[in-house]
């Protein structure tokens, strides 16, 4: 049964008539990886899987929520001490609290919700959940909080109620996402611009390697440190360099013998990546998806050989994509596991996917998961 129908049926059973339907989306990031904390660009878009919720004000001070996917009912109040035990409910509770902290009105409501973003696969199911409720609550209680602040409500929910110190990209994409458009977001200024993304004749395919290597968090801190080192060295000659992404390639060359080789390579990747986002934007304005794909391969090379956040599974998937003449392929997200994102011509799709499904398990002993996605609308009301 369709998700919307399942939600409606359960809602009627639990809460009776009335209510409005809201939804938001997971996201991909086409290019611009490890650029956010360097003040550079990211280039995400909302996708055609997300969270859907039916919501109705209930005239009490309590939220009554049913998760169809967990088959679980939770009730909670709206004061700080009412934090629910269930992780999924904490996202909703956090959104309520963060709205209240910003002066918004939130009172009790009934809701039933479900989703089809794979959990923990790097498509940000959590941002989809936060954005659905941040958007819905804003409309239902007529709070007139702007979209930027709605994204920040989701981000602060992760920080303050779910223990995840994330950036703004996921919630931004989920709130601002638009069908057929990617969003270039400047992580330093939060300026953003939509670019057309409508790759007719191509598929966007995510391949989840289903591995997560332990290195991730300690390596992440080390990468940040290298970037800050390199930026500090460049800043001595060029005081305008606040973040590494402000630096030109030649400025990095000037300090090559003043910083460890490792820091140089990390910085080389970041400066290259910021430029690649701009190049991809230009290519999209021309509808040139072959150049977009080539940039994705360059990003993968950089993440693997300069930034060193890939792993054998991801490098294998990338190589296999090349072998199958896939237009573009790269690791998506922080690295050391998770997904590759691939831009695949329609007539090569079957060949590529079957090669992956056959060869990956042969080499690594477990299957991958494959998701086809289409760039779609983010947070919205459904009539
Ligand atoms: P992701 O990378 O997908 O965002 P997270 O660990 O950040 O992974 O978020 C996953 C969590 O978000 C789940 O453990 C759950 O608490 C919540 N969540 C996501 N989707 C749903 C859903 N469909 N129903 C209930 N909770 C969900
Ligand atoms: Mg998440």
Short mmCIF file of C-alpha atoms and ligand atoms in Angstrom, two decimals:
data_model
loop_
_atom_site.label_atom_id
_atom_site.label_comp_id
_atom_site.label_asym_id
_atom_site.label_seq_id
_atom_site.Cartn_x
_atom_site.Cartn_y
_atom_site.Cartn_z
CA UNK A 1 0.00 0.00 0.00
CA UNK A 2 1.15 3.52 -0.73
CA UNK A 3 2.81 5.33 2.18
CA UNK A 4 0.28 8.16 2.13
CA UNK A 5 -2.64 5.74 2.35
CA UNK A 6 -1.05 3.81 5.21
CA UNK A 7 -0.54 7.05 7.12
CA UNK A 8 -4.11 8.17 6.52
CA UNK A 9 -5.60 4.87 7.61
CA UNK A 10 -3.57 4.75 10.82
CA UNK A 11 -4.35 8.39 11.55
CA UNK A 12 -8.08 7.78 11.21
CA UNK A 13 -7.88 4.75 13.49
CA UNK A 14 -5.91 6.56 16.19
CA UNK A 15 -7.13 10.13 15.97
CA UNK A 16 -10.23 10.29 13.77
CA UNK A 17 -10.84 12.87 11.09
CA UNK A 18 -9.07 16.11 10.09
CA UNK A 19 -5.37 16.84 9.93
CA UNK A 20 -3.04 18.00 7.19
CA UNK A 21 -0.33 16.12 5.34
CA UNK A 22 3.27 17.40 5.19
CA UNK A 23 6.47 15.96 3.76
CA UNK A 24 10.15 16.56 3.33
CA UNK A 25 13.07 14.80 1.70
CA UNK A 26 16.43 13.16 2.12
CA UNK A 27 19.32 14.58 0.12
CA UNK A 28 22.34 13.90 -2.03
CA UNK A 29 25.41 16.08 -2.45
CA UNK A 30 26.56 16.09 -6.07
CA UNK A 31 29.98 17.58 -5.38
CA UNK A 32 31.71 19.66 -2.69
CA UNK A 33 32.96 17.20 -0.06
CA UNK A 34 34.89 18.19 3.10
CA UNK A 35 34.44 21.78 1.96
CA UNK A 36 31.83 22.82 4.57
CA UNK A 37 34.21 23.24 7.52
CA UNK A 38 36.68 24.95 5.19
CA UNK A 39 34.18 27.69 4.38
CA UNK A 40 33.68 26.42 0.82
CA UNK A 41 30.72 25.31 -1.28
CA UNK A 42 28.51 22.26 -1.07
CA UNK A 43 26.08 21.35 -3.81
CA UNK A 44 23.17 19.30 -2.47
CA UNK A 45 19.65 18.59 -3.65
CA UNK A 46 16.54 17.02 -2.13
CA UNK A 47 15.57 13.56 -3.42
CA UNK A 48 12.41 11.61 -4.12
CA UNK A 49 12.41 9.76 -0.84
CA UNK A 50 11.61 11.32 2.48
CA UNK A 51 9.26 11.51 5.42
CA UNK A 52 5.52 12.09 5.28
CA UNK A 53 3.39 13.06 8.28
CA UNK A 54 -0.26 13.75 8.98
CA UNK A 55 -0.68 16.27 11.77
CA UNK A 56 -3.60 17.81 13.67
CA UNK A 57 -3.68 20.22 16.59
CA UNK A 58 -5.28 18.39 19.54
CA UNK A 59 -6.06 21.20 21.99
CA UNK A 60 -3.86 19.76 24.77
CA UNK A 61 -0.27 20.39 25.87
CA UNK A 62 0.81 16.95 24.67
CA UNK A 63 2.23 15.61 21.42
CA UNK A 64 0.85 12.19 20.50
CA UNK A 65 2.99 10.60 17.81
CA UNK A 66 2.87 7.29 16.01
CA UNK A 67 5.79 6.02 13.92
CA UNK A 68 4.55 3.56 11.32
CA UNK A 69 8.03 2.29 10.55
CA UNK A 70 8.82 1.52 14.19
CA UNK A 71 5.18 0.58 14.89
CA UNK A 72 5.43 2.58 18.09
CA UNK A 73 3.31 5.20 19.86
CA UNK A 74 4.86 7.93 22.04
CA UNK A 75 3.34 10.77 24.05
CA UNK A 76 5.34 13.68 25.39
CA UNK A 77 4.91 17.18 26.84
CA UNK A 78 6.56 20.30 25.52
CA UNK A 79 8.76 21.32 28.45
CA UNK A 80 12.52 20.67 28.48
CA UNK A 81 12.15 17.89 31.06
CA UNK A 82 9.64 16.00 28.89
CA UNK A 83 12.31 14.62 26.52
CA UNK A 84 11.12 11.20 25.33
CA UNK A 85 13.24 8.05 25.53
CA UNK A 86 12.72 6.89 21.94
CA UNK A 87 15.34 8.23 19.56
CA UNK A 88 12.86 8.86 16.74
CA UNK A 89 10.61 10.87 19.05
CA UNK A 90 13.53 13.01 20.16
CA UNK A 91 13.77 14.45 16.66
CA UNK A 92 10.16 15.64 16.88
CA UNK A 93 10.54 16.80 20.47
CA UNK A 94 13.74 18.68 19.55
CA UNK A 95 12.03 20.46 16.70
CA UNK A 96 9.22 21.55 19.05
CA UNK A 97 11.69 22.80 21.66
CA UNK A 98 13.88 24.63 19.16
CA UNK A 99 10.79 26.30 17.70
CA UNK A 100 9.72 27.42 21.19
CA UNK A 101 13.26 28.70 21.92
CA UNK A 102 12.92 30.93 18.86
CA UNK A 103 9.71 32.45 20.18
CA UNK A 104 7.40 30.24 18.13
CA UNK A 105 4.13 28.89 19.42
CA UNK A 106 3.84 25.12 19.72
CA UNK A 107 0.95 23.29 21.37
CA UNK A 108 -0.15 19.69 21.48
CA UNK A 109 -0.75 17.81 18.24
CA UNK A 110 -1.56 14.31 17.02
CA UNK A 111 0.55 12.80 14.26
CA UNK A 112 1.25 9.66 12.29
CA UNK A 113 4.33 9.51 10.07
CA UNK A 114 6.41 7.19 7.91
CA UNK A 115 9.41 7.41 5.62
CA UNK A 116 11.30 5.74 2.81
CA UNK A 117 14.81 7.18 3.23
CA UNK A 118 17.11 4.31 4.14
CA UNK A 119 18.34 4.94 7.70
CA UNK A 120 22.02 5.71 8.19
CA UNK A 121 22.90 5.28 4.50
CA UNK A 122 24.15 8.85 4.15
CA UNK A 123 20.94 10.23 2.64
CA UNK A 124 19.99 12.04 5.83
CA UNK A 125 16.75 10.47 6.92
CA UNK A 126 17.12 12.47 10.14
CA UNK A 127 17.09 15.81 8.29
CA UNK A 128 14.00 14.67 6.38
CA UNK A 129 12.28 13.96 9.69
CA UNK A 130 13.30 17.26 11.30
CA UNK A 131 12.43 19.31 8.24
CA UNK A 132 8.99 17.76 7.87
CA UNK A 133 8.10 18.72 11.43
CA UNK A 134 9.89 22.09 11.45
CA UNK A 135 7.99 23.08 8.31
CA UNK A 136 4.65 21.66 9.45
CA UNK A 137 4.74 23.19 12.93
CA UNK A 138 5.64 26.56 11.45
CA UNK A 139 2.57 26.43 9.21
CA UNK A 140 0.12 24.91 11.68
CA UNK A 141 0.86 27.47 14.40
CA UNK A 142 1.40 30.28 11.91
CA UNK A 143 4.80 31.18 13.37
CA UNK A 144 6.19 32.83 10.24
CA UNK A 145 9.71 31.60 10.93
CA UNK A 146 11.80 31.96 7.75
CA UNK A 147 13.26 28.99 5.87
CA UNK A 148 16.83 29.61 7.03
CA UNK A 149 15.71 29.45 10.62
CA UNK A 150 13.68 26.29 9.91
CA UNK A 151 16.86 24.63 8.66
CA UNK A 152 18.65 25.79 11.81
CA UNK A 153 15.87 24.36 13.96
CA UNK A 154 16.67 20.96 12.42
CA UNK A 155 20.40 21.43 12.92
CA UNK A 156 20.00 22.53 16.57
CA UNK A 157 17.74 19.53 17.13
CA UNK A 158 20.61 17.25 16.10
CA UNK A 159 23.07 19.20 18.27
CA UNK A 160 20.95 19.59 21.39
CA UNK A 161 18.64 16.57 21.44
CA UNK A 162 20.31 13.84 19.37
CA UNK A 163 24.03 14.27 20.10
CA UNK A 164 25.07 14.84 16.48
CA UNK A 165 27.25 17.91 15.83
CA UNK A 166 26.33 18.28 12.16
CA UNK A 167 26.69 21.17 9.73
CA UNK A 168 23.75 22.91 8.05
CA UNK A 169 23.84 21.21 4.62
CA UNK A 170 21.39 18.36 5.21
CA UNK A 171 18.65 20.45 6.76
CA UNK A 172 19.24 23.22 4.26
CA UNK A 173 18.77 20.86 1.33
CA UNK A 174 15.73 19.27 2.90
CA UNK A 175 14.03 22.63 3.55
CA UNK A 176 15.09 24.51 0.38
CA UNK A 177 15.10 21.56 -2.04
CA UNK A 178 13.36 22.04 -5.38
CA UNK A 179 12.49 19.56 -8.09
CA UNK A 180 15.00 19.71 -10.97
CA UNK A 181 17.44 21.97 -9.08
CA UNK A 182 20.57 21.58 -7.01
CA UNK A 183 21.53 24.24 -4.49
CA UNK A 184 25.02 25.69 -4.35
CA UNK A 185 25.47 26.75 -0.77
CA UNK A 186 28.36 28.87 0.42
CA UNK A 187 29.09 27.47 3.87
CA UNK A 188 30.82 30.64 5.03
CA UNK A 189 28.18 33.21 4.09
CA UNK A 190 25.16 30.89 3.68
CA UNK A 191 24.47 32.54 0.32
CA UNK A 192 22.84 30.06 -2.02
CA UNK A 193 21.87 29.71 -5.62
CA UNK A 194 19.76 27.17 -7.52
CA UNK A 195 21.22 25.44 -10.60
CA UNK A 196 19.23 23.36 -13.07
CA UNK A 197 19.77 19.64 -12.67
CA UNK A 198 17.68 17.63 -15.08
CA UNK A 199 19.94 14.96 -16.52
CA UNK A 200 17.69 13.49 -19.21
CA UNK A 201 19.11 10.22 -20.45
CA UNK A 202 21.01 9.67 -17.20
CA UNK A 203 20.23 8.11 -13.84
CA UNK A 204 21.60 9.18 -10.48
CA UNK A 205 22.46 5.97 -8.68
CA UNK A 206 23.70 5.57 -5.14
CA UNK A 207 25.60 2.44 -4.23
CA UNK A 208 25.76 1.79 -0.53
CA UNK A 209 28.89 -0.21 0.24
CA UNK A 210 27.27 -1.12 3.58
CA UNK A 211 30.58 -0.63 5.37
CA UNK A 212 31.58 1.95 7.95
CA UNK A 213 35.21 1.87 8.96
CA UNK A 214 36.08 2.83 12.50
CA UNK A 215 38.69 5.40 11.50
CA UNK A 216 36.11 7.99 10.56
CA UNK A 217 35.91 10.30 13.57
CA UNK A 218 39.60 10.47 14.56
CA UNK A 219 40.58 10.89 10.91
CA UNK A 220 38.01 13.65 10.55
CA UNK A 221 39.61 15.65 13.37
CA UNK A 222 43.05 15.16 11.85
CA UNK A 223 41.84 16.38 8.46
CA UNK A 224 40.38 19.50 10.04
CA UNK A 225 43.65 20.16 11.81
CA UNK A 226 45.65 19.82 8.58
CA UNK A 227 43.33 22.27 6.85
CA UNK A 228 43.61 24.78 9.67
CA UNK A 229 47.43 24.45 9.62
CA UNK A 230 47.61 25.07 5.91
CA UNK A 231 45.21 28.02 6.13
CA UNK A 232 47.25 29.55 8.98
CA UNK A 233 50.47 29.30 6.96
CA UNK A 234 48.87 30.91 3.91
CA UNK A 235 47.28 33.62 6.07
CA UNK A 236 50.74 34.93 7.01
CA UNK A 237 51.20 36.04 3.39
CA UNK A 238 47.54 36.69 2.63
CA UNK A 239 45.66 38.00 5.65
CA UNK A 240 42.34 37.87 3.79
CA UNK A 241 42.37 34.07 4.03
CA UNK A 242 39.88 33.33 6.77
CA UNK A 243 39.19 29.75 5.70
CA UNK A 244 41.23 27.45 3.49
CA UNK A 245 38.63 27.82 0.74
CA UNK A 246 39.59 31.51 0.40
CA UNK A 247 43.10 30.53 -0.74
CA UNK A 248 44.34 30.31 -4.30
CA UNK A 249 46.30 27.31 -5.46
CA UNK A 250 49.45 29.43 -6.02
CA UNK A 251 49.25 30.72 -2.44
CA UNK A 252 49.40 27.15 -1.24
CA UNK A 253 52.50 26.57 -3.39
CA UNK A 254 54.19 29.51 -1.63
CA UNK A 255 54.05 27.72 1.72
CA UNK A 256 54.78 24.22 0.44
CA UNK A 257 58.08 23.86 2.33
CA UNK A 258 56.69 25.45 5.51
CA UNK A 259 54.02 22.82 6.20
CA UNK A 260 54.11 19.02 6.43
CA UNK A 261 53.63 17.26 3.09
CA UNK A 262 50.47 15.70 4.46
CA UNK A 263 48.87 19.08 5.21
CA UNK A 264 49.85 20.26 1.75
CA UNK A 265 48.05 17.34 0.10
CA UNK A 266 44.92 17.85 2.20
CA UNK A 267 44.84 21.53 1.29
CA UNK A 268 45.48 20.77 -2.36
CA UNK A 269 42.36 18.62 -2.36
CA UNK A 270 40.18 21.27 -0.67
CA UNK A 271 41.24 24.13 -2.93
CA UNK A 272 40.71 21.90 -5.97
CA UNK A 273 37.30 20.82 -4.73
CA UNK A 274 36.03 24.37 -4.25
CA UNK A 275 36.98 25.10 -7.86
CA UNK A 276 35.33 21.89 -9.07
CA UNK A 277 32.01 22.95 -7.55
CA UNK A 278 32.19 26.16 -9.58
CA UNK A 279 33.15 24.24 -12.71
CA UNK A 280 30.22 21.88 -12.24
CA UNK A 281 27.85 24.85 -11.87
CA UNK A 282 29.08 26.26 -15.18
CA UNK A 283 28.72 22.87 -16.82
CA UNK A 284 25.13 22.52 -15.56
CA UNK A 285 24.19 25.88 -17.01
CA UNK A 286 25.32 24.48 -20.39
CA UNK A 287 23.59 21.14 -19.74
CA UNK A 288 27.00 19.49 -20.05
CA UNK A 289 26.64 16.37 -17.91
CA UNK A 290 29.78 14.73 -19.28
CA UNK A 291 31.92 17.46 -17.68
CA UNK A 292 29.93 17.11 -14.45
CA UNK A 293 30.79 13.41 -14.46
CA UNK A 294 34.48 14.01 -15.10
CA UNK A 295 34.59 16.38 -12.12
CA UNK A 296 33.02 13.70 -9.95
CA UNK A 297 35.85 11.31 -10.88
CA UNK A 298 38.38 14.03 -10.06
CA UNK A 299 36.77 14.49 -6.67
CA UNK A 300 37.00 10.78 -6.01
CA UNK A 301 40.67 10.79 -6.97
CA UNK A 302 41.29 13.70 -4.58
CA UNK A 303 39.38 12.12 -1.72
CA UNK A 304 41.20 8.85 -2.23
CA UNK A 305 44.77 9.94 -2.97
CA UNK A 306 45.14 13.46 -1.50
CA UNK A 307 42.62 13.65 1.33
CA UNK A 308 42.84 9.91 2.00
CA UNK A 309 39.33 9.28 3.25
CA UNK A 310 38.38 6.48 0.87
CA UNK A 311 38.61 2.73 1.52
CA UNK A 312 39.08 -0.40 -0.60
CA UNK A 313 35.32 -0.94 -1.02
CA UNK A 314 34.71 2.61 -2.31
CA UNK A 315 37.77 2.61 -4.55
CA UNK A 316 36.61 -0.68 -6.00
CA UNK A 317 33.15 0.74 -6.78
CA UNK A 318 34.74 3.80 -8.36
CA UNK A 319 37.06 1.75 -10.57
CA UNK A 320 34.23 -0.50 -11.61
CA UNK A 321 32.17 2.55 -12.60
CA UNK A 322 35.03 3.71 -14.86
CA UNK A 323 35.29 0.27 -16.39
CA UNK A 324 31.56 0.30 -17.17
CA UNK A 325 31.84 3.75 -18.83
CA UNK A 326 29.74 5.41 -16.14
CA UNK A 327 29.77 9.18 -16.70
CA UNK A 328 30.67 10.18 -13.13
CA UNK A 329 31.32 8.43 -9.83
CA UNK A 330 32.67 9.39 -6.44
CA UNK A 331 32.41 8.66 -2.75
CA UNK A 332 29.66 10.76 -1.17
CA UNK A 333 29.84 11.97 2.43
CA UNK A 334 32.69 11.93 4.93
CA UNK A 335 34.31 8.76 3.59
CA UNK A 336 35.67 5.47 5.02
CA UNK A 337 32.44 3.82 3.93
CA UNK A 338 28.90 4.72 2.98
CA UNK A 339 27.79 5.39 -0.59
CA UNK A 340 29.19 6.28 -3.95
CA UNK A 341 27.10 8.59 -6.09
CA UNK A 342 27.06 7.78 -9.80
CA UNK A 343 25.80 9.54 -12.89
CA UNK A 344 24.95 6.75 -15.33
CA UNK A 345 23.67 6.87 -18.89
CA UNK A 346 20.32 5.08 -19.15
CA UNK A 347 21.56 2.54 -21.67
CA UNK A 348 24.55 1.61 -19.47
CA UNK A 349 22.54 1.38 -16.27
CA UNK A 350 21.71 -2.30 -16.39
CA UNK A 351 25.23 -3.33 -17.28
CA UNK A 352 26.74 -1.25 -14.46
CA UNK A 353 24.32 -2.32 -11.77
CA UNK A 354 24.67 -6.01 -12.61
CA UNK A 355 28.46 -5.74 -12.65
CA UNK A 356 28.36 -4.18 -9.18
CA UNK A 357 25.88 -6.73 -7.85
CA UNK A 358 28.00 -9.57 -9.11
CA UNK A 359 31.56 -8.40 -8.47
CA UNK A 360 31.30 -6.52 -5.17
CA UNK A 361 30.07 -9.49 -3.10
CA UNK A 362 32.64 -11.72 -4.78
CA UNK A 363 35.41 -9.49 -3.52
CA UNK A 364 34.06 -8.27 -0.17
CA UNK A 365 31.74 -11.05 0.91
CA UNK A 366 28.55 -9.03 1.32
CA UNK A 367 26.04 -7.33 -1.00
CA UNK A 368 25.62 -3.62 -1.71
CA UNK A 369 22.37 -1.68 -1.67
CA UNK A 370 21.37 0.30 -4.72
CA UNK A 371 19.17 3.40 -4.73
CA UNK A 372 18.04 5.34 -7.80
CA UNK A 373 17.17 8.92 -6.93
CA UNK A 374 15.58 11.89 -8.67
CA UNK A 375 16.10 15.49 -7.54
CA UNK A 376 12.78 16.55 -6.05
CA UNK A 377 10.98 19.01 -3.79
CA UNK A 378 11.97 19.44 -0.15
CA UNK A 379 9.67 20.46 2.73
CA UNK A 380 6.08 21.05 1.62
CA UNK A 381 2.42 20.67 2.38
CA UNK A 382 0.62 17.94 0.45
CA UNK A 383 -2.92 18.67 -0.62
P1 LIG B 1 20.83 9.35 8.49
O1 LIG B 1 22.20 9.36 7.90
O2 LIG B 1 19.88 8.54 7.66
O3 LIG B 1 20.34 10.72 8.80
P2 LIG B 1 20.82 9.16 11.33
O4 LIG B 1 21.39 8.16 12.26
O5 LIG B 1 21.29 10.56 11.41
O6 LIG B 1 20.98 8.56 9.87
O7 LIG B 1 19.23 9.23 11.54
C1 LIG B 1 18.49 8.06 11.61
C2 LIG B 1 17.47 8.19 12.74
O8 LIG B 1 16.43 9.12 12.33
C3 LIG B 1 16.75 6.91 13.05
O9 LIG B 1 17.49 6.16 14.00
C4 LIG B 1 15.44 7.41 13.60
O10 LIG B 1 15.57 7.79 14.95
C5 LIG B 1 15.17 8.66 12.78
N1 LIG B 1 14.36 8.31 11.58
C6 LIG B 1 14.73 8.40 10.30
N2 LIG B 1 13.75 7.95 9.48
C7 LIG B 1 12.75 7.56 10.26
C8 LIG B 1 11.45 6.98 10.03
N3 LIG B 1 11.03 6.68 8.80
N4 LIG B 1 10.67 6.72 11.10
C9 LIG B 1 11.09 6.99 12.36
N5 LIG B 1 12.29 7.51 12.64
C10 LIG B 1 13.12 7.79 11.62
MG1 LIG B 2 21.39 12.07 10.06
#
